[in-house]
PDB file of C-alpha atoms in Angstrom:
ATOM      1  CA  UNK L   1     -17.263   8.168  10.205  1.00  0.00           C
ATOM      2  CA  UNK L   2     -14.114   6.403   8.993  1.00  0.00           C
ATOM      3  CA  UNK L   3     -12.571   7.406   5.858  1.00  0.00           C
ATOM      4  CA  UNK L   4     -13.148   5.519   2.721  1.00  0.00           C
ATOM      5  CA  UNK L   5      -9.596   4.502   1.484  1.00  0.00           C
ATOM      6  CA  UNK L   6      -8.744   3.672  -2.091  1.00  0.00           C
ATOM      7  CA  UNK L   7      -8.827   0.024  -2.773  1.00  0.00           C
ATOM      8  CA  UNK L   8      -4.966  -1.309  -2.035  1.00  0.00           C
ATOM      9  CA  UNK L   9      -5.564  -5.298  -2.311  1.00  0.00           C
ATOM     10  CA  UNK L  10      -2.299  -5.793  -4.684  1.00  0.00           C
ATOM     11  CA  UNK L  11       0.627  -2.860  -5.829  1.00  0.00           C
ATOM     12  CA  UNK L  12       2.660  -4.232  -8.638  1.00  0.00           C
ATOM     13  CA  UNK L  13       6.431  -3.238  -8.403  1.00  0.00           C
ATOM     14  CA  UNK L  14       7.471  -2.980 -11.863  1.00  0.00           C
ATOM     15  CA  UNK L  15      11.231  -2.126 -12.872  1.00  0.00           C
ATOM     16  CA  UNK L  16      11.471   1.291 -14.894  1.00  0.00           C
ATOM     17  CA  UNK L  17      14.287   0.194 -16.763  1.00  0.00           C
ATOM     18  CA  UNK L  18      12.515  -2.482 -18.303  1.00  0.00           C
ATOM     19  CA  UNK L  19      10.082  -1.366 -21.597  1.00  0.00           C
ATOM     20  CA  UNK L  20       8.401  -4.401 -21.877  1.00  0.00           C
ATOM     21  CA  UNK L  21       7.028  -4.842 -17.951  1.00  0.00           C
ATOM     22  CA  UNK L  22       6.188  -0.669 -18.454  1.00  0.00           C
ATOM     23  CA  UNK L  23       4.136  -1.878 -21.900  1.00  0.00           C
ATOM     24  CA  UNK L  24       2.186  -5.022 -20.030  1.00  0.00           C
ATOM     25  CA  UNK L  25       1.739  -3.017 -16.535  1.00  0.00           C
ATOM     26  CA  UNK L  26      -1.017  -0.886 -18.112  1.00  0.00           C
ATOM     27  CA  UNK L  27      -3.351  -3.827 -18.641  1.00  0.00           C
ATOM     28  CA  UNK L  28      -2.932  -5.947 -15.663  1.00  0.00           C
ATOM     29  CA  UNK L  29      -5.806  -5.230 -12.554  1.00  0.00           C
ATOM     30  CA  UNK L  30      -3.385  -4.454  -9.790  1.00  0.00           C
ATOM     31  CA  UNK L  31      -5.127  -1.567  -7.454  1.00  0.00           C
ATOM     32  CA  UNK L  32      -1.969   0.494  -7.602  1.00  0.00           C
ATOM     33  CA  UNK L  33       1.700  -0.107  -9.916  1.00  0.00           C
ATOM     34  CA  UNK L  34       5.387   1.232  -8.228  1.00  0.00           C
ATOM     35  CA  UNK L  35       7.175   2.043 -10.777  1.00  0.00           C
ATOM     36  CA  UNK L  36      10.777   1.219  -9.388  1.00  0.00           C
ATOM     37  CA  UNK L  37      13.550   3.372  -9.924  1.00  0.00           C
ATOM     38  CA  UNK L  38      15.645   2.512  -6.749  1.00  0.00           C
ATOM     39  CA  UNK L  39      16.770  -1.092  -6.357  1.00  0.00           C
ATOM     40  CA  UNK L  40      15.429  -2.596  -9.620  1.00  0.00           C
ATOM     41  CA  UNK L  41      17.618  -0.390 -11.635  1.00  0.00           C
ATOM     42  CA  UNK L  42      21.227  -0.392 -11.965  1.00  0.00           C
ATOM     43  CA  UNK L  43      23.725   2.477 -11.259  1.00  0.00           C
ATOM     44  CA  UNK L  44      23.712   2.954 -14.626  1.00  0.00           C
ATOM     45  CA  UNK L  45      20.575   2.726 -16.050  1.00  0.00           C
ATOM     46  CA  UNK L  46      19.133   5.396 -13.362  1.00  0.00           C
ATOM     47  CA  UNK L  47      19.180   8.031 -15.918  1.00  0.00           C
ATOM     48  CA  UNK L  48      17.843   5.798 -18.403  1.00  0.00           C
ATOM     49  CA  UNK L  49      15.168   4.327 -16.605  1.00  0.00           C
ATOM     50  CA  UNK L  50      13.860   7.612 -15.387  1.00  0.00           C
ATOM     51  CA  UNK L  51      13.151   8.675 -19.051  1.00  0.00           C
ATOM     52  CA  UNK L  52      11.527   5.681 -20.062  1.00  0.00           C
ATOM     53  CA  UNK L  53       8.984   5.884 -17.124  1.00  0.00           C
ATOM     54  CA  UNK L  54       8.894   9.671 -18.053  1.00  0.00           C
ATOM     55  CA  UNK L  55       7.445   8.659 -21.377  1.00  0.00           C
ATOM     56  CA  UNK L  56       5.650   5.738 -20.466  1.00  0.00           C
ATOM     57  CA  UNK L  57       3.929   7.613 -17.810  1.00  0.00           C
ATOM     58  CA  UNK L  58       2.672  10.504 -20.428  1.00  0.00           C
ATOM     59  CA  UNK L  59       1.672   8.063 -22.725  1.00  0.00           C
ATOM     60  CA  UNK L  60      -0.682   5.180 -20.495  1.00  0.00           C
ATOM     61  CA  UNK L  61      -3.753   6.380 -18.615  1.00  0.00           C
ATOM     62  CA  UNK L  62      -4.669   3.646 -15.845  1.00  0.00           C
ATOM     63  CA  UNK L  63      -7.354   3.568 -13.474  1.00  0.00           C
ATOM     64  CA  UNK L  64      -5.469   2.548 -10.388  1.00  0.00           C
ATOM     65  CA  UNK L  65      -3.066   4.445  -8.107  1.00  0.00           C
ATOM     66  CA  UNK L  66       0.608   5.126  -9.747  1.00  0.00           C
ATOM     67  CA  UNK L  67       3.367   5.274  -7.292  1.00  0.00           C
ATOM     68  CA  UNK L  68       7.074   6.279  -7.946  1.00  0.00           C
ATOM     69  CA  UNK L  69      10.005   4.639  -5.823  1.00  0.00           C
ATOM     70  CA  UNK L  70      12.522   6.972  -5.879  1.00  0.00           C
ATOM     71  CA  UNK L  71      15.869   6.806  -5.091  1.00  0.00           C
ATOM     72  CA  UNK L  72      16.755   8.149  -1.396  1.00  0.00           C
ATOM     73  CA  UNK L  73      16.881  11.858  -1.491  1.00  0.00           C
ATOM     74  CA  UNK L  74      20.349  11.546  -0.549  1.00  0.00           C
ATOM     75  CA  UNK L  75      21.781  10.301  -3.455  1.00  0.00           C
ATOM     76  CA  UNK L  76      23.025  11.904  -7.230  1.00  0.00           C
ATOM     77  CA  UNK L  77      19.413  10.268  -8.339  1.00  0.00           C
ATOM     78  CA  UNK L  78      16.788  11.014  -6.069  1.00  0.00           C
ATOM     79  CA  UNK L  79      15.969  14.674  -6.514  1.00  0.00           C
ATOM     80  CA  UNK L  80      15.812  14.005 -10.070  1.00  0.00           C
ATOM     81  CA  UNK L  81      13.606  11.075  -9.347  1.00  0.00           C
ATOM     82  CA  UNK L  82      11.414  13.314  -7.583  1.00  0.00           C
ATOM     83  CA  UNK L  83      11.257  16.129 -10.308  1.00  0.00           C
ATOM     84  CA  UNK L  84      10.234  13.824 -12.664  1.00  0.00           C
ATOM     85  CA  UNK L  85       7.483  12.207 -10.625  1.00  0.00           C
ATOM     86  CA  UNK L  86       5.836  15.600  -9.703  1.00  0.00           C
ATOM     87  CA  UNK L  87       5.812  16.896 -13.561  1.00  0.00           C
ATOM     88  CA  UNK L  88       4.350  13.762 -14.421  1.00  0.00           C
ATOM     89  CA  UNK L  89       1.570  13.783 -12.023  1.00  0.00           C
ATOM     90  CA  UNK L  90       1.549  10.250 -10.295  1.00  0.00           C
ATOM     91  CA  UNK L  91      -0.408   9.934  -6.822  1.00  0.00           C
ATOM     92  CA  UNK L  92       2.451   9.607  -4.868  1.00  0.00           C
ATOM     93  CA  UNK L  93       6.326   8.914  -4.210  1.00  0.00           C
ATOM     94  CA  UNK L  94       7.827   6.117  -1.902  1.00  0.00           C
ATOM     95  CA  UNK L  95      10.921   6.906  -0.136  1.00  0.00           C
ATOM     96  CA  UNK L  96      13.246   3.880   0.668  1.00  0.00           C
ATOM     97  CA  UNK L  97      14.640   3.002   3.798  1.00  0.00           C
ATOM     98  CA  UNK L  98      13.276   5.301   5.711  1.00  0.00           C
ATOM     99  CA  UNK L  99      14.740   5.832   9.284  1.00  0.00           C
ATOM    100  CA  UNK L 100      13.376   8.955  10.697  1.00  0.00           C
ATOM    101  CA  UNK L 101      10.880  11.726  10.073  1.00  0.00           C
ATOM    102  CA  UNK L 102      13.227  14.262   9.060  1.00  0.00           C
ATOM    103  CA  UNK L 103      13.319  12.435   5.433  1.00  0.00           C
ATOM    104  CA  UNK L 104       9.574  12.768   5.789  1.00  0.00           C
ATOM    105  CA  UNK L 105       9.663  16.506   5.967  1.00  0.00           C
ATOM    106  CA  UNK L 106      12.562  16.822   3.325  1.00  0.00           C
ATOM    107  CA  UNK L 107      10.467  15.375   0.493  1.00  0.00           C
ATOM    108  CA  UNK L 108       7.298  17.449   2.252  1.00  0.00           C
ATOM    109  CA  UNK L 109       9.403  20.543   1.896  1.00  0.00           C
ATOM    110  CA  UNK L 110      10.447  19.762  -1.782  1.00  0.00           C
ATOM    111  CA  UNK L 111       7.066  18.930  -3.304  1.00  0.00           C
ATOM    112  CA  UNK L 112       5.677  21.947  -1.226  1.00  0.00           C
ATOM    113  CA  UNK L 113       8.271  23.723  -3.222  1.00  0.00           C
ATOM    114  CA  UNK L 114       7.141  22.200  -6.595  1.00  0.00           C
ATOM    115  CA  UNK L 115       3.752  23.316  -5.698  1.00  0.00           C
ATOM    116  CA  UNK L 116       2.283  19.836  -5.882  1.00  0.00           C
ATOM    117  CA  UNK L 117      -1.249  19.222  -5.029  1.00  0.00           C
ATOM    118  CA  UNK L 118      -2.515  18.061  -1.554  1.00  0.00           C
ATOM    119  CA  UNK L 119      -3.236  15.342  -2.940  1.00  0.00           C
ATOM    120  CA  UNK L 120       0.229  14.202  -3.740  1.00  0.00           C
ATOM    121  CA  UNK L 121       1.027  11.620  -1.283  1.00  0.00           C
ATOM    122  CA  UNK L 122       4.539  10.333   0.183  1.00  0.00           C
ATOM    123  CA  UNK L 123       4.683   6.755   0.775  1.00  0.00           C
ATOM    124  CA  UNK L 124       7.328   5.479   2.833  1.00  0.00           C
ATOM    125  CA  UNK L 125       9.615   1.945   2.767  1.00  0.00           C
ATOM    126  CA  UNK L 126      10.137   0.325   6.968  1.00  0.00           C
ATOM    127  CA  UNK L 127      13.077  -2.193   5.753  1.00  0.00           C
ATOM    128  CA  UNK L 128      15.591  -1.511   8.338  1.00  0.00           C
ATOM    129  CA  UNK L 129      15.727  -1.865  12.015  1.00  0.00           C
ATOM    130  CA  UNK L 130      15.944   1.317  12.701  1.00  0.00           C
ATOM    131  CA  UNK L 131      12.887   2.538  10.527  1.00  0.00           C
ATOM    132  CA  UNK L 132      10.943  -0.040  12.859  1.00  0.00           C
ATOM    133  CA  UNK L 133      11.958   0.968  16.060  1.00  0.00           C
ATOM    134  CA  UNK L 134      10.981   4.821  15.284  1.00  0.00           C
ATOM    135  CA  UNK L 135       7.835   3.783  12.984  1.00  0.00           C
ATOM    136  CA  UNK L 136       5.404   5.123  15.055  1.00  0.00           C
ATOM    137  CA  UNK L 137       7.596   8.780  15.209  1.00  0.00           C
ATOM    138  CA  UNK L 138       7.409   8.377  11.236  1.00  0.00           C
ATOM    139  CA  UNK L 139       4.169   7.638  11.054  1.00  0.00           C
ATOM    140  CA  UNK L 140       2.870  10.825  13.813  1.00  0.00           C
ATOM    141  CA  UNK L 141       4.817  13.049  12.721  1.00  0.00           C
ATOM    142  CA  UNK L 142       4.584  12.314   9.024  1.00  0.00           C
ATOM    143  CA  UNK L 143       0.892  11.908   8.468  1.00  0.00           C
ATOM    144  CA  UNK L 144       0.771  15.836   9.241  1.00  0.00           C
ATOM    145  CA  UNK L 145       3.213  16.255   5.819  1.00  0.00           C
ATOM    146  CA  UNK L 146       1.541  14.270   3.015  1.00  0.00           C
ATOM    147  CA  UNK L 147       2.583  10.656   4.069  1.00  0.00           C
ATOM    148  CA  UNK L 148      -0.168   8.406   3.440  1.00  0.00           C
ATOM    149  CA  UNK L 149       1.172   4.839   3.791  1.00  0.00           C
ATOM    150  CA  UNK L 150       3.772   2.258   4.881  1.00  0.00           C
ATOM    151  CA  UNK L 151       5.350  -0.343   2.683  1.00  0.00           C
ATOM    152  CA  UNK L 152       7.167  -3.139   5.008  1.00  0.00           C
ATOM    153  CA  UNK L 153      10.598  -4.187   2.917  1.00  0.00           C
ATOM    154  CA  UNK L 154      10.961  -7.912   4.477  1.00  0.00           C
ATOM    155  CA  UNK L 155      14.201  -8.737   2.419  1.00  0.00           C
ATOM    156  CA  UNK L 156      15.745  -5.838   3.803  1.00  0.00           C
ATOM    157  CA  UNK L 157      14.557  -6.418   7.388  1.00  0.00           C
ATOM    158  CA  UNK L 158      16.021 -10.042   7.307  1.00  0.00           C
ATOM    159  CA  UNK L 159      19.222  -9.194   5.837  1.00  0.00           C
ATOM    160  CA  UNK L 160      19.649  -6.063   8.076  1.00  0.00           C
ATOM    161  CA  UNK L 161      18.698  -8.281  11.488  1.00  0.00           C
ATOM    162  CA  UNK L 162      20.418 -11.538  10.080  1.00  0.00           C
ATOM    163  CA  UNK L 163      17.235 -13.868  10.833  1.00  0.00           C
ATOM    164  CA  UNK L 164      16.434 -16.739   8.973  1.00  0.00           C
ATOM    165  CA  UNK L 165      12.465 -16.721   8.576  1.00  0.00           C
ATOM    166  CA  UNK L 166      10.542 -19.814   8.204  1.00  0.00           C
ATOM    167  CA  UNK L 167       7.515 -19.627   5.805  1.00  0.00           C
ATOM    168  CA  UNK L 168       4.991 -19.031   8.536  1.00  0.00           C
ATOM    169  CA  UNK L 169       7.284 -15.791   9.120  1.00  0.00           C
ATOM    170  CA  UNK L 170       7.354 -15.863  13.161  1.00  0.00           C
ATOM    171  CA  UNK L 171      10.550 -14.484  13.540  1.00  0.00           C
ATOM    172  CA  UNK L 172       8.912 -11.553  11.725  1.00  0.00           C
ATOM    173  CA  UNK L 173       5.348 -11.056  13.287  1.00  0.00           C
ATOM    174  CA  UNK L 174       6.481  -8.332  16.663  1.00  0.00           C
ATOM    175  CA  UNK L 175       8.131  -6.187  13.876  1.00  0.00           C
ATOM    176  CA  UNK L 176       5.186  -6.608  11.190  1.00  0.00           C
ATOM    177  CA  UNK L 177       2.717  -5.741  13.872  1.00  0.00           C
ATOM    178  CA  UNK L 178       4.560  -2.854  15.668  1.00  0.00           C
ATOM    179  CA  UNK L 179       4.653  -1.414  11.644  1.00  0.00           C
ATOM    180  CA  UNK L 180       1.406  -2.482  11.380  1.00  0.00           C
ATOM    181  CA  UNK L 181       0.510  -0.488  14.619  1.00  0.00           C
ATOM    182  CA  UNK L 182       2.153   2.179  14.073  1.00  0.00           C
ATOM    183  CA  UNK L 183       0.352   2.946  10.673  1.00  0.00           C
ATOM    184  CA  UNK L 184      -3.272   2.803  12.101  1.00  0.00           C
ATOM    185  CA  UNK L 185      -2.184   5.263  15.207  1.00  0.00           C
ATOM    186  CA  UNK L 186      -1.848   7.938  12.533  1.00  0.00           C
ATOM    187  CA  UNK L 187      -4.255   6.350  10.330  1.00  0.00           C
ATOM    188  CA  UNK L 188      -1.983   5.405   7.337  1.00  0.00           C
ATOM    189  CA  UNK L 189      -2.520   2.452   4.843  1.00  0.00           C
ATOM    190  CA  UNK L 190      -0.032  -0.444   5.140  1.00  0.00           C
ATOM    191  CA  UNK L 191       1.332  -2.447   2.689  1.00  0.00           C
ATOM    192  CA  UNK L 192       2.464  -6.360   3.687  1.00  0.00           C
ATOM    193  CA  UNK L 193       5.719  -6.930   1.386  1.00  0.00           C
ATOM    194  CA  UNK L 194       6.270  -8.933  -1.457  1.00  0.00           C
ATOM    195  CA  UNK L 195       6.455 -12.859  -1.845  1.00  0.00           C
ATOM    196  CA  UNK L 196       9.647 -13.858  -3.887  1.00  0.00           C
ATOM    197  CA  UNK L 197       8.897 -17.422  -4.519  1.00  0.00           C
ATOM    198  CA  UNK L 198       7.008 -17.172  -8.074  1.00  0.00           C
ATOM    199  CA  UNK L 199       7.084 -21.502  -7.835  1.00  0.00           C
ATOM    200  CA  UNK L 200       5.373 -21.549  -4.859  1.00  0.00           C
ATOM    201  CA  UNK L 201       1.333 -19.995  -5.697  1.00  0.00           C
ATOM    202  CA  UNK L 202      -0.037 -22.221  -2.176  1.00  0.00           C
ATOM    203  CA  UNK L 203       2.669 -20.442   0.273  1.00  0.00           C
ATOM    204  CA  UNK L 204       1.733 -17.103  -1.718  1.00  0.00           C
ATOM    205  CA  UNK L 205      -2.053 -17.459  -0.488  1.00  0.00           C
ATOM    206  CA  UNK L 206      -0.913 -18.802   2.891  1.00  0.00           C
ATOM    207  CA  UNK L 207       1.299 -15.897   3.327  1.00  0.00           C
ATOM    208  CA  UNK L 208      -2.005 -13.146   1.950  1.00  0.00           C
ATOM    209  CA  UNK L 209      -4.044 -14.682   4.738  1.00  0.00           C
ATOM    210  CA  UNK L 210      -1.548 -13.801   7.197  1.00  0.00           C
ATOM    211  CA  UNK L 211      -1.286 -10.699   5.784  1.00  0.00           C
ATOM    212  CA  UNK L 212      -4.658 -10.080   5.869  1.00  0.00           C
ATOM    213  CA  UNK L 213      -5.468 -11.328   9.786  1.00  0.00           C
ATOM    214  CA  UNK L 214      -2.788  -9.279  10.923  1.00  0.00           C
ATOM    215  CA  UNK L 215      -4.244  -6.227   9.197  1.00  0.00           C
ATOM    216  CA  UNK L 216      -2.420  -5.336   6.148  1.00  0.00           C
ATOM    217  CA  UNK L 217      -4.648  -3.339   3.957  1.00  0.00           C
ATOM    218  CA  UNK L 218      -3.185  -5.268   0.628  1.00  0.00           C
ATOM    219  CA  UNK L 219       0.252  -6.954  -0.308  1.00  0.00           C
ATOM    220  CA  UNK L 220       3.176  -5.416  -2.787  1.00  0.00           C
ATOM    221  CA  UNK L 221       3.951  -7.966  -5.883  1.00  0.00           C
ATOM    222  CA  UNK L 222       6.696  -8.754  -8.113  1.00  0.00           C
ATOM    223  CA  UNK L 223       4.893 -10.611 -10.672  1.00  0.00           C
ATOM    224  CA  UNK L 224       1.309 -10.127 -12.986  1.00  0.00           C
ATOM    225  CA  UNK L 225       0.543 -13.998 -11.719  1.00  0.00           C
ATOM    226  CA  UNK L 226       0.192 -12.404  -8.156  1.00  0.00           C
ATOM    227  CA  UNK L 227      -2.484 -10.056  -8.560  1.00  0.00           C
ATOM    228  CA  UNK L 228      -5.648 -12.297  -8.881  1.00  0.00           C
ATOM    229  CA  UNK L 229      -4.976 -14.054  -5.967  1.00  0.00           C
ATOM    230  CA  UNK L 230      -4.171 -10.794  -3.983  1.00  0.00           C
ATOM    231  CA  UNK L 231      -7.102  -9.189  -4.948  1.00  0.00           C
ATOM    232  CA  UNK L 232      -8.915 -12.308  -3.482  1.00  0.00           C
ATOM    233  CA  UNK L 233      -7.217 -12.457  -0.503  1.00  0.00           C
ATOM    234  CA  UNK L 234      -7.534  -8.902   0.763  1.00  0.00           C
ATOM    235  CA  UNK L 235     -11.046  -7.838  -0.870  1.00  0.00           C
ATOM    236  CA  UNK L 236     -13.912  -8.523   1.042  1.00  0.00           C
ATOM    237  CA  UNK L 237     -15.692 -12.024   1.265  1.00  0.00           C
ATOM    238  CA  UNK L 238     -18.919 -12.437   0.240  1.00  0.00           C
ATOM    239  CA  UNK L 239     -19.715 -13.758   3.911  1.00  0.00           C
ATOM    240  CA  UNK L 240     -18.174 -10.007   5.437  1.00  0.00           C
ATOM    241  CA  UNK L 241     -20.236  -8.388   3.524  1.00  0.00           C
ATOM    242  CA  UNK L 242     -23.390 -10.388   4.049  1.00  0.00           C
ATOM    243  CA  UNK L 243     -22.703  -9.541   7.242  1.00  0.00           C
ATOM    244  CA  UNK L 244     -22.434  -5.878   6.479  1.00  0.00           C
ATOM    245  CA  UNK L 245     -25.108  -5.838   5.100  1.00  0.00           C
ATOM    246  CA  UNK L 246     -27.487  -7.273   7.812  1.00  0.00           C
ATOM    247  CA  UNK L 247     -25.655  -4.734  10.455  1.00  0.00           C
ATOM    248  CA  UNK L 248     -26.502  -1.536   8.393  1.00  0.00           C
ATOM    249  CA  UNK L 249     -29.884  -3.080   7.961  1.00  0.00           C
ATOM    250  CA  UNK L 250     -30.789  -3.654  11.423  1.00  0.00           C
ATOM    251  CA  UNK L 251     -29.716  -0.221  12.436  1.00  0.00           C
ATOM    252  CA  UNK L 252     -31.480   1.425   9.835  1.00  0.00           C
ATOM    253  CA  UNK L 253     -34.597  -0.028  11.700  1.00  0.00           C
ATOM    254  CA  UNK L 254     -36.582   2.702  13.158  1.00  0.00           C
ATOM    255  CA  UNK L 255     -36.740   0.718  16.540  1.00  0.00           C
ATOM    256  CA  UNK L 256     -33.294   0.801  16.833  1.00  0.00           C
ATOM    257  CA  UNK L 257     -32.199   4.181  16.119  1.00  0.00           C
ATOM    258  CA  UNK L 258     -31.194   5.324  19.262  1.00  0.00           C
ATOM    259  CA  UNK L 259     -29.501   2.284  20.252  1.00  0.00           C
ATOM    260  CA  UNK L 260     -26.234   1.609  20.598  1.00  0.00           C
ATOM    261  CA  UNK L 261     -26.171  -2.278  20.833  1.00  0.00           C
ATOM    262  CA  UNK L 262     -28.312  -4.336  19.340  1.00  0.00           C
ATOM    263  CA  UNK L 263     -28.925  -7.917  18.932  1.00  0.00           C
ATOM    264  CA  UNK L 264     -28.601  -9.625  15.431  1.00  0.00           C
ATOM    265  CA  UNK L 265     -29.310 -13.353  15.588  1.00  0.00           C
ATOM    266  CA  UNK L 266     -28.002 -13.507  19.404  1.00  0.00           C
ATOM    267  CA  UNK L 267     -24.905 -11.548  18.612  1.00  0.00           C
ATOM    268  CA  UNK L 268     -24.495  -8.314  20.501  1.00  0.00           C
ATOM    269  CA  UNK L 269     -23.281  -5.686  18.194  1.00  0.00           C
ATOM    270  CA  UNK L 270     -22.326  -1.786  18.609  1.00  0.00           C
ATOM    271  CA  UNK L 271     -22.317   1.075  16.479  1.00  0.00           C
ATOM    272  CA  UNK L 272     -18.608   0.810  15.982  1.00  0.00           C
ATOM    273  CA  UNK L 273     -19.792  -2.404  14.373  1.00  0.00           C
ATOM    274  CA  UNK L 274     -22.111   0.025  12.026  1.00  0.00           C
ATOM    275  CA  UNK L 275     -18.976   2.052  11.226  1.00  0.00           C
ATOM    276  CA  UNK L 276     -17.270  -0.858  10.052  1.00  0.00           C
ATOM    277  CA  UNK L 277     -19.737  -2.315   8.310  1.00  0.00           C
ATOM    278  CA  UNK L 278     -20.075   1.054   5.991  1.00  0.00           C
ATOM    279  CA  UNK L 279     -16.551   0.807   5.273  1.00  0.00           C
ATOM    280  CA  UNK L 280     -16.456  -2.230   4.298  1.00  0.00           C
ATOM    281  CA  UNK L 281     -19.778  -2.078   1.950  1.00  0.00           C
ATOM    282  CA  UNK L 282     -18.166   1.221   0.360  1.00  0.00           C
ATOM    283  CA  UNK L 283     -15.133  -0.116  -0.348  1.00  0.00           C
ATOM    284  CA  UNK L 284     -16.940  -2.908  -1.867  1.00  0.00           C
ATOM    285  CA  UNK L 285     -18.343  -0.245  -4.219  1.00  0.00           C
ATOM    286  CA  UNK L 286     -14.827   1.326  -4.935  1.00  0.00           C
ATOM    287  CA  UNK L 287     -14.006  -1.888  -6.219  1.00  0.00           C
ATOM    288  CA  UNK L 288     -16.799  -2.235  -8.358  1.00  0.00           C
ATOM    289  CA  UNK L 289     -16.471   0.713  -9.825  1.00  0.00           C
ATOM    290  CA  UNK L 290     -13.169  -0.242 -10.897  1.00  0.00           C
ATOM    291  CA  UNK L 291     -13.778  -3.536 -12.608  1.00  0.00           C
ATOM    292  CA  UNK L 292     -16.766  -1.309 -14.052  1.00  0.00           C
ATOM    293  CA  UNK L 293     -14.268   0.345 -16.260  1.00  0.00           C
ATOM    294  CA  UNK L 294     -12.575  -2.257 -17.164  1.00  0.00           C
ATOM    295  CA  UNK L 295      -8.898  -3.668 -16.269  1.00  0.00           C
ATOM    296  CA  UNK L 296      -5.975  -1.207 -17.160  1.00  0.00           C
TER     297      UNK L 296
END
């Protein structure tokens, strides 16, 4: 049976060097915050930011999944970066720009060294052109060293390849669905990227559809206001898991247990449809859960 991921329906980028988006980010619903320390933060505030976060980290408990971007490894900042998120126990790091798996194994090699858990992911930023056109090397090669998921960097992409998106994002779709495919061959979460317009809430929800039908597991943010409406988007609908529901029930029947199609008011369904359906229904759980404890 498929694995059961954690819910990823919104992930809240929130700037390290800024206190007061730290203080409010523990009490917001967001399935996951990146704390930024790459290109939020200035050259110099790096130092300064990564103590804040230090603190702040030590100091808030949350619920959902706590992500570090880190500056490239490759720079004065990003082995401190790194140091920092290991001792203070987040569930994962996110590499920028990432072009190749060798940066993959690098990061691999150093948490291996820190003895970090297993269950300390790497998370990696496709923003460039070249990170797209060997996405599905990064993705192989790297699920075998702790990677866990893509995040797609559109602003990046579009400066890098000089195209001039419209808002149904065409010019983007063959790259965000070779990222998109690349992920599930090595069966990675992927992230959609964020939505900069903050005046423009109906393109937002036009764009988390999108998302969603193309397969995105969830969408990163840039503001609080964006992660009600991504939680909508890219949790399941009450009609999904009605359907679920009957499809579990039907093959539960005694009648049909050694099936593997059945009919279900004249719609022929298989047991990959059962499969499905239980992921869906326990992810539906995962969520409630959650919202069972209470928003961070």
């Amino acid at each position: 049976m498929t694995a059961i991921p954690r819910p990823r329906r919104s992930l809240l980028f929130v700037p390290g060097s800024n206190a007061r988006a730290l203080q409010k980010s523990g009490t917001l619903a967001a399935d996951g915050l990146i704390f930024d320390l790459e290109d939020s933060v200035g050259a110099a505030e790096k130092d300064d930011a990564r103590e804040k976060l230090r603190l702040h980290l030590a100091e808030t408990k949350v619920s959902g999944e706590r992500i570090v971007r880190i500056n490239g490894l490759d720079t004065a900042s990003g082995t401190e970066d790194l140091l920092m998120a290991r001792g203070a126990g987040v569930d994962a790091i996110l590499l920028p720009k990432v072009e190749s798996p060798a940066v993959i194994h690098q990061a691999a090699a150093a948490l291996d060294d820190m003895d970090a858990p297993a269950h300390f992911a790497i998370w990696a930023m496709i923003e460039t052109p070249r990170g797209i056109l060997e996405a599905d090397r990064i993705a192989a090669e790297g699920a075998e060293r702790r990677l866990a998921a893509f995040v797609v960097g559109p602003n990046d992409i579009q400066l890098a390849t000089r195209i001039a998106p419209q808002s149904d994002r065409s010019e983007l779709l063959p790259w965000l669905m070779q990222i998109v495919l690349a992920a599930r061959s090595s069966g990675l979460a992927v992230l959609d990227g964020v939505f900069a317009d903050l005046g423009d809430p109906d393109g937002f929800a036009a764009e988390c559809a999108a998302g969603r039908r193309m397969g995105f597991d969830g969408k990163t943010l840039i503001h609080p206001s964006q992660v009600e409406p991504a939680n909508a988007a890219f949790g399941p609908s009450p009609e999904a898991l009605a359907a679920a529901e009957a499809v579990v029930a039907a093959f539960a029947e005694p009648a049909n247990a050694a099936r593997g199609v059945i009919q279900i008011d004249g719609r022929m369904v298989e047991r990959l449809h059962l499969e499905e359906a239980r992921r869906l229904l326990a992810l539906r759980d995962m969520i409630l859960r959650r919202e069972q404890k209470g928003t961070r």
